């Protein structure tokens, strides 16, 4: 299994509890350290790389499943998304799948215009950390399904502001990219999926 945009590796942790071998891919060294400290991954199974490109570790051959969850596809523009599908295809065993969690379009149109400003606070060691995502109303690009969301992170008395650019990919677009690359695709809308992933569309691309 490959957990793409892994962060702290929580999905990989659950997969390994079920008996699967799992590799994480993320660009953040801090997230890798956090995942290792939490016992979710070890150094050899957590790859630092800037997606959509990633390198398969030498101790692995090819993979049976790839997971792109928690709306992580929003980090990628259309060309990058297409490249990620090709990267997965090149590292996939026959019969493997790529599972993608994307925003439901009605959630985008109904919810993001009136997106609540939510501040989450936690303690990390001796530091008090809060994150406001977004800290202001989103600014939509008039020419694409993208939005800029201002994020504000406070660590004790220090404040860091940055812009998170979100790309919104419909199932129709993901379907186009899959078919363009000669792949089959379906989406899952059963009650089990809807309960586990509210406000999301789960796509499955078959390699």
PDB file of N, CA and C in Angstrom, residues 103-159:
ATOM      1  N   UNK A 103     -13.716  16.400  -3.078  1.00  0.00           N
ATOM      2  CA  UNK A 103     -14.886  17.113  -2.582  1.00  0.00           C
ATOM      3  C   UNK A 103     -16.112  16.806  -3.448  1.00  0.00           C
ATOM      4  N   UNK A 104     -17.241  16.607  -2.804  1.00  0.00           N
ATOM      5  CA  UNK A 104     -18.502  16.589  -3.533  1.00  0.00           C
ATOM      6  C   UNK A 104     -18.773  18.008  -4.039  1.00  0.00           C
ATOM      7  N   UNK A 105     -19.164  18.130  -5.303  1.00  0.00           N
ATOM      8  CA  UNK A 105     -19.331  19.455  -5.891  1.00  0.00           C
ATOM      9  C   UNK A 105     -20.398  20.287  -5.187  1.00  0.00           C
ATOM     10  N   UNK A 106     -21.459  19.630  -4.684  1.00  0.00           N
ATOM     11  CA  UNK A 106     -22.479  20.417  -3.987  1.00  0.00           C
ATOM     12  C   UNK A 106     -21.931  20.986  -2.680  1.00  0.00           C
ATOM     13  N   UNK A 107     -20.977  20.277  -2.072  1.00  0.00           N
ATOM     14  CA  UNK A 107     -20.319  20.804  -0.878  1.00  0.00           C
ATOM     15  C   UNK A 107     -19.549  22.067  -1.208  1.00  0.00           C
ATOM     16  N   UNK A 108     -18.881  22.054  -2.368  1.00  0.00           N
ATOM     17  CA  UNK A 108     -18.114  23.226  -2.783  1.00  0.00           C
ATOM     18  C   UNK A 108     -19.019  24.424  -2.967  1.00  0.00           C
ATOM     19  N   UNK A 109     -20.066  24.241  -3.770  1.00  0.00           N
ATOM     20  CA  UNK A 109     -20.909  25.378  -4.133  1.00  0.00           C
ATOM     21  C   UNK A 109     -21.747  25.882  -2.968  1.00  0.00           C
ATOM     22  N   UNK A 110     -22.173  24.970  -2.101  1.00  0.00           N
ATOM     23  CA  UNK A 110     -23.040  25.381  -0.996  1.00  0.00           C
ATOM     24  C   UNK A 110     -22.252  25.803   0.235  1.00  0.00           C
ATOM     25  N   UNK A 111     -21.103  25.141   0.441  1.00  0.00           N
ATOM     26  CA  UNK A 111     -20.417  25.336   1.704  1.00  0.00           C
ATOM     27  C   UNK A 111     -19.281  26.332   1.708  1.00  0.00           C
ATOM     28  N   UNK A 112     -18.505  26.391   0.624  1.00  0.00           N
ATOM     29  CA  UNK A 112     -17.294  27.176   0.688  1.00  0.00           C
ATOM     30  C   UNK A 112     -17.546  28.677   0.622  1.00  0.00           C
ATOM     31  N   UNK A 113     -18.658  29.088   0.026  1.00  0.00           N
ATOM     32  CA  UNK A 113     -18.956  30.510   0.015  1.00  0.00           C
ATOM     33  C   UNK A 113     -19.242  31.030   1.421  1.00  0.00           C
ATOM     34  N   UNK A 114     -19.721  30.130   2.282  1.00  0.00           N
ATOM     35  CA  UNK A 114     -20.046  30.518   3.658  1.00  0.00           C
ATOM     36  C   UNK A 114     -19.248  29.668   4.645  1.00  0.00           C
ATOM     37  N   UNK A 115     -18.002  29.410   4.296  1.00  0.00           N
ATOM     38  CA  UNK A 115     -17.175  28.547   5.115  1.00  0.00           C
ATOM     39  C   UNK A 115     -16.880  29.198   6.456  1.00  0.00           C
ATOM     40  N   UNK A 116     -17.160  28.465   7.516  1.00  0.00           N
ATOM     41  CA  UNK A 116     -16.929  28.992   8.854  1.00  0.00           C
ATOM     42  C   UNK A 116     -15.435  29.065   9.142  1.00  0.00           C
ATOM     43  N   UNK A 117     -15.049  30.113   9.851  1.00  0.00           N
ATOM     44  CA  UNK A 117     -13.671  30.228  10.307  1.00  0.00           C
ATOM     45  C   UNK A 117     -13.530  29.386  11.564  1.00  0.00           C
ATOM     46  N   UNK A 118     -12.692  28.354  11.481  1.00  0.00           N
ATOM     47  CA  UNK A 118     -12.546  27.410  12.581  1.00  0.00           C
ATOM     48  C   UNK A 118     -11.121  27.483  13.115  1.00  0.00           C
ATOM     49  N   UNK A 119     -11.000  27.638  14.421  1.00  0.00           N
ATOM     50  CA  UNK A 119      -9.690  27.655  15.068  1.00  0.00           C
ATOM     51  C   UNK A 119      -9.548  26.423  15.944  1.00  0.00           C
ATOM     52  N   UNK A 120      -8.498  25.664  15.685  1.00  0.00           N
ATOM     53  CA  UNK A 120      -8.213  24.470  16.474  1.00  0.00           C
ATOM     54  C   UNK A 120      -6.990  24.746  17.335  1.00  0.00           C
ATOM     55  N   UNK A 121      -7.059  24.351  18.593  1.00  0.00           N
ATOM     56  CA  UNK A 121      -5.990  24.618  19.545  1.00  0.00           C
ATOM     57  C   UNK A 121      -5.519  23.310  20.163  1.00  0.00           C
ATOM     58  N   UNK A 122      -4.207  23.188  20.321  1.00  0.00           N
ATOM     59  CA  UNK A 122      -3.643  21.997  20.948  1.00  0.00           C
ATOM     60  C   UNK A 122      -2.371  22.389  21.668  1.00  0.00           C
ATOM     61  N   UNK A 123      -1.845  21.483  22.459  1.00  0.00           N
ATOM     62  CA  UNK A 123      -0.570  21.686  23.155  1.00  0.00           C
ATOM     63  C   UNK A 123       0.431  20.667  22.639  1.00  0.00           C
ATOM     64  N   UNK A 124       1.603  21.156  22.253  1.00  0.00           N
ATOM     65  CA  UNK A 124       2.688  20.291  21.794  1.00  0.00           C
ATOM     66  C   UNK A 124       3.893  20.545  22.687  1.00  0.00           C
ATOM     67  N   UNK A 125       4.107  19.629  23.632  1.00  0.00           N
ATOM     68  CA  UNK A 125       5.180  19.842  24.596  1.00  0.00           C
ATOM     69  C   UNK A 125       4.898  21.068  25.430  1.00  0.00           C
ATOM     70  N   UNK A 126       5.804  22.038  25.385  1.00  0.00           N
ATOM     71  CA  UNK A 126       5.626  23.281  26.138  1.00  0.00           C
ATOM     72  C   UNK A 126       4.970  24.382  25.313  1.00  0.00           C
ATOM     73  N   UNK A 127       4.585  24.051  24.074  1.00  0.00           N
ATOM     74  CA  UNK A 127       4.032  25.061  23.173  1.00  0.00           C
ATOM     75  C   UNK A 127       2.520  24.940  23.057  1.00  0.00           C
ATOM     76  N   UNK A 128       1.848  26.086  23.078  1.00  0.00           N
ATOM     77  CA  UNK A 128       0.422  26.146  22.756  1.00  0.00           C
ATOM     78  C   UNK A 128       0.285  26.543  21.292  1.00  0.00           C
ATOM     79  N   UNK A 129      -0.405  25.706  20.523  1.00  0.00           N
ATOM     80  CA  UNK A 129      -0.507  25.906  19.078  1.00  0.00           C
ATOM     81  C   UNK A 129      -1.973  26.029  18.683  1.00  0.00           C
ATOM     82  N   UNK A 130      -2.292  27.028  17.872  1.00  0.00           N
ATOM     83  CA  UNK A 130      -3.636  27.143  17.318  1.00  0.00           C
ATOM     84  C   UNK A 130      -3.529  27.366  15.816  1.00  0.00           C
ATOM     85  N   UNK A 131      -4.522  26.848  15.094  1.00  0.00           N
ATOM     86  CA  UNK A 131      -4.545  26.980  13.637  1.00  0.00           C
ATOM     87  C   UNK A 131      -5.931  27.421  13.211  1.00  0.00           C
ATOM     88  N   UNK A 132      -6.008  28.511  12.474  1.00  0.00           N
ATOM     89  CA  UNK A 132      -7.270  28.981  11.900  1.00  0.00           C
ATOM     90  C   UNK A 132      -7.245  28.688  10.409  1.00  0.00           C
ATOM     91  N   UNK A 133      -8.132  27.763   9.982  1.00  0.00           N
ATOM     92  CA  UNK A 133      -8.199  27.362   8.568  1.00  0.00           C
ATOM     93  C   UNK A 133      -9.650  27.359   8.134  1.00  0.00           C
ATOM     94  N   UNK A 134     -10.080  28.315   7.325  1.00  0.00           N
ATOM     95  CA  UNK A 134      -9.314  29.497   6.920  1.00  0.00           C
ATOM     96  C   UNK A 134      -9.413  30.568   7.994  1.00  0.00           C
ATOM     97  N   UNK A 135      -8.554  31.558   7.928  1.00  0.00           N
ATOM     98  CA  UNK A 135      -8.645  32.669   8.874  1.00  0.00           C
ATOM     99  C   UNK A 135      -9.458  33.815   8.293  1.00  0.00           C
ATOM    100  N   UNK A 136      -9.763  33.754   6.989  1.00  0.00           N
ATOM    101  CA  UNK A 136     -10.631  34.715   6.313  1.00  0.00           C
ATOM    102  C   UNK A 136     -11.457  33.955   5.289  1.00  0.00           C
ATOM    103  N   UNK A 137     -12.432  34.605   4.709  1.00  0.00           N
ATOM    104  CA  UNK A 137     -13.242  33.957   3.687  1.00  0.00           C
ATOM    105  C   UNK A 137     -12.392  33.605   2.472  1.00  0.00           C
ATOM    106  N   UNK A 138     -12.641  32.450   1.836  1.00  0.00           N
ATOM    107  CA  UNK A 138     -11.862  32.056   0.656  1.00  0.00           C
ATOM    108  C   UNK A 138     -12.034  33.041  -0.492  1.00  0.00           C
ATOM    109  N   UNK A 139     -10.989  33.141  -1.305  1.00  0.00           N
ATOM    110  CA  UNK A 139     -11.026  33.968  -2.511  1.00  0.00           C
ATOM    111  C   UNK A 139     -10.960  33.025  -3.703  1.00  0.00           C
ATOM    112  N   UNK A 140     -12.029  32.981  -4.506  1.00  0.00           N
ATOM    113  CA  UNK A 140     -12.099  32.042  -5.628  1.00  0.00           C
ATOM    114  C   UNK A 140     -11.499  32.647  -6.888  1.00  0.00           C
ATOM    115  N   UNK A 141     -10.826  31.783  -7.656  1.00  0.00           N
ATOM    116  CA  UNK A 141     -10.297  32.162  -8.959  1.00  0.00           C
ATOM    117  C   UNK A 141     -11.450  32.138  -9.956  1.00  0.00           C
ATOM    118  N   UNK A 142     -11.682  33.229 -10.703  1.00  0.00           N
ATOM    119  CA  UNK A 142     -12.817  33.249 -11.635  1.00  0.00           C
ATOM    120  C   UNK A 142     -12.626  32.363 -12.859  1.00  0.00           C
ATOM    121  N   UNK A 143     -11.394  31.842 -13.071  1.00  0.00           N
ATOM    122  CA  UNK A 143     -11.110  31.096 -14.294  1.00  0.00           C
ATOM    123  C   UNK A 143     -10.917  29.591 -14.073  1.00  0.00           C
ATOM    124  N   UNK A 144     -10.987  29.146 -12.844  1.00  0.00           N
ATOM    125  CA  UNK A 144     -10.755  27.723 -12.575  1.00  0.00           C
ATOM    126  C   UNK A 144     -11.448  27.330 -11.278  1.00  0.00           C
ATOM    127  N   UNK A 145     -11.487  25.999 -11.024  1.00  0.00           N
ATOM    128  CA  UNK A 145     -12.037  25.503  -9.764  1.00  0.00           C
ATOM    129  C   UNK A 145     -10.946  25.517  -8.700  1.00  0.00           C
ATOM    130  N   UNK A 146     -10.486  26.707  -8.371  1.00  0.00           N
ATOM    131  CA  UNK A 146      -9.465  26.854  -7.343  1.00  0.00           C
ATOM    132  C   UNK A 146      -9.848  27.995  -6.415  1.00  0.00           C
ATOM    133  N   UNK A 147      -9.310  27.921  -5.193  1.00  0.00           N
ATOM    134  CA  UNK A 147      -9.550  28.980  -4.219  1.00  0.00           C
ATOM    135  C   UNK A 147      -8.302  29.174  -3.384  1.00  0.00           C
ATOM    136  N   UNK A 148      -8.061  30.410  -2.972  1.00  0.00           N
ATOM    137  CA  UNK A 148      -6.979  30.722  -2.044  1.00  0.00           C
ATOM    138  C   UNK A 148      -7.572  30.894  -0.646  1.00  0.00           C
ATOM    139  N   UNK A 149      -7.045  30.123   0.302  1.00  0.00           N
ATOM    140  CA  UNK A 149      -7.517  30.186   1.676  1.00  0.00           C
ATOM    141  C   UNK A 149      -6.375  30.640   2.570  1.00  0.00           C
ATOM    142  N   UNK A 150      -6.588  31.732   3.273  1.00  0.00           N
ATOM    143  CA  UNK A 150      -5.575  32.231   4.189  1.00  0.00           C
ATOM    144  C   UNK A 150      -5.603  31.397   5.463  1.00  0.00           C
ATOM    145  N   UNK A 151      -4.426  30.927   5.869  1.00  0.00           N
ATOM    146  CA  UNK A 151      -4.288  30.097   7.063  1.00  0.00           C
ATOM    147  C   UNK A 151      -3.404  30.840   8.056  1.00  0.00           C
ATOM    148  N   UNK A 152      -3.806  30.835   9.315  1.00  0.00           N
ATOM    149  CA  UNK A 152      -3.041  31.514  10.357  1.00  0.00           C
ATOM    150  C   UNK A 152      -2.705  30.504  11.458  1.00  0.00           C
ATOM    151  N   UNK A 153      -1.424  30.356  11.736  1.00  0.00           N
ATOM    152  CA  UNK A 153      -0.959  29.438  12.779  1.00  0.00           C
ATOM    153  C   UNK A 153      -0.248  30.249  13.856  1.00  0.00           C
ATOM    154  N   UNK A 154      -0.676  30.031  15.084  1.00  0.00           N
ATOM    155  CA  UNK A 154      -0.043  30.707  16.222  1.00  0.00           C
ATOM    156  C   UNK A 154       0.667  29.683  17.088  1.00  0.00           C
ATOM    157  N   UNK A 155       1.950  29.914  17.341  1.00  0.00           N
ATOM    158  CA  UNK A 155       2.726  29.101  18.279  1.00  0.00           C
ATOM    159  C   UNK A 155       3.151  30.016  19.414  1.00  0.00           C
ATOM    160  N   UNK A 156       2.492  29.844  20.564  1.00  0.00           N
ATOM    161  CA  UNK A 156       2.664  30.765  21.686  1.00  0.00           C
ATOM    162  C   UNK A 156       2.328  32.174  21.226  1.00  0.00           C
ATOM    163  N   UNK A 157       3.322  33.068  21.130  1.00  0.00           N
ATOM    164  CA  UNK A 157       3.029  34.444  20.713  1.00  0.00           C
ATOM    165  C   UNK A 157       3.462  34.742  19.283  1.00  0.00           C
ATOM    166  N   UNK A 158       3.961  33.728  18.588  1.00  0.00           N
ATOM    167  CA  UNK A 158       4.392  33.919  17.206  1.00  0.00           C
ATOM    168  C   UNK A 158       3.289  33.481  16.247  1.00  0.00           C
ATOM    169  N   UNK A 159       3.038  34.297  15.219  1.00  0.00           N
ATOM    170  CA  UNK A 159       1.981  34.014  14.256  1.00  0.00           C
ATOM    171  C   UNK A 159       2.587  33.838  12.861  1.00  0.00           C
TER     172      UNK A 159
END
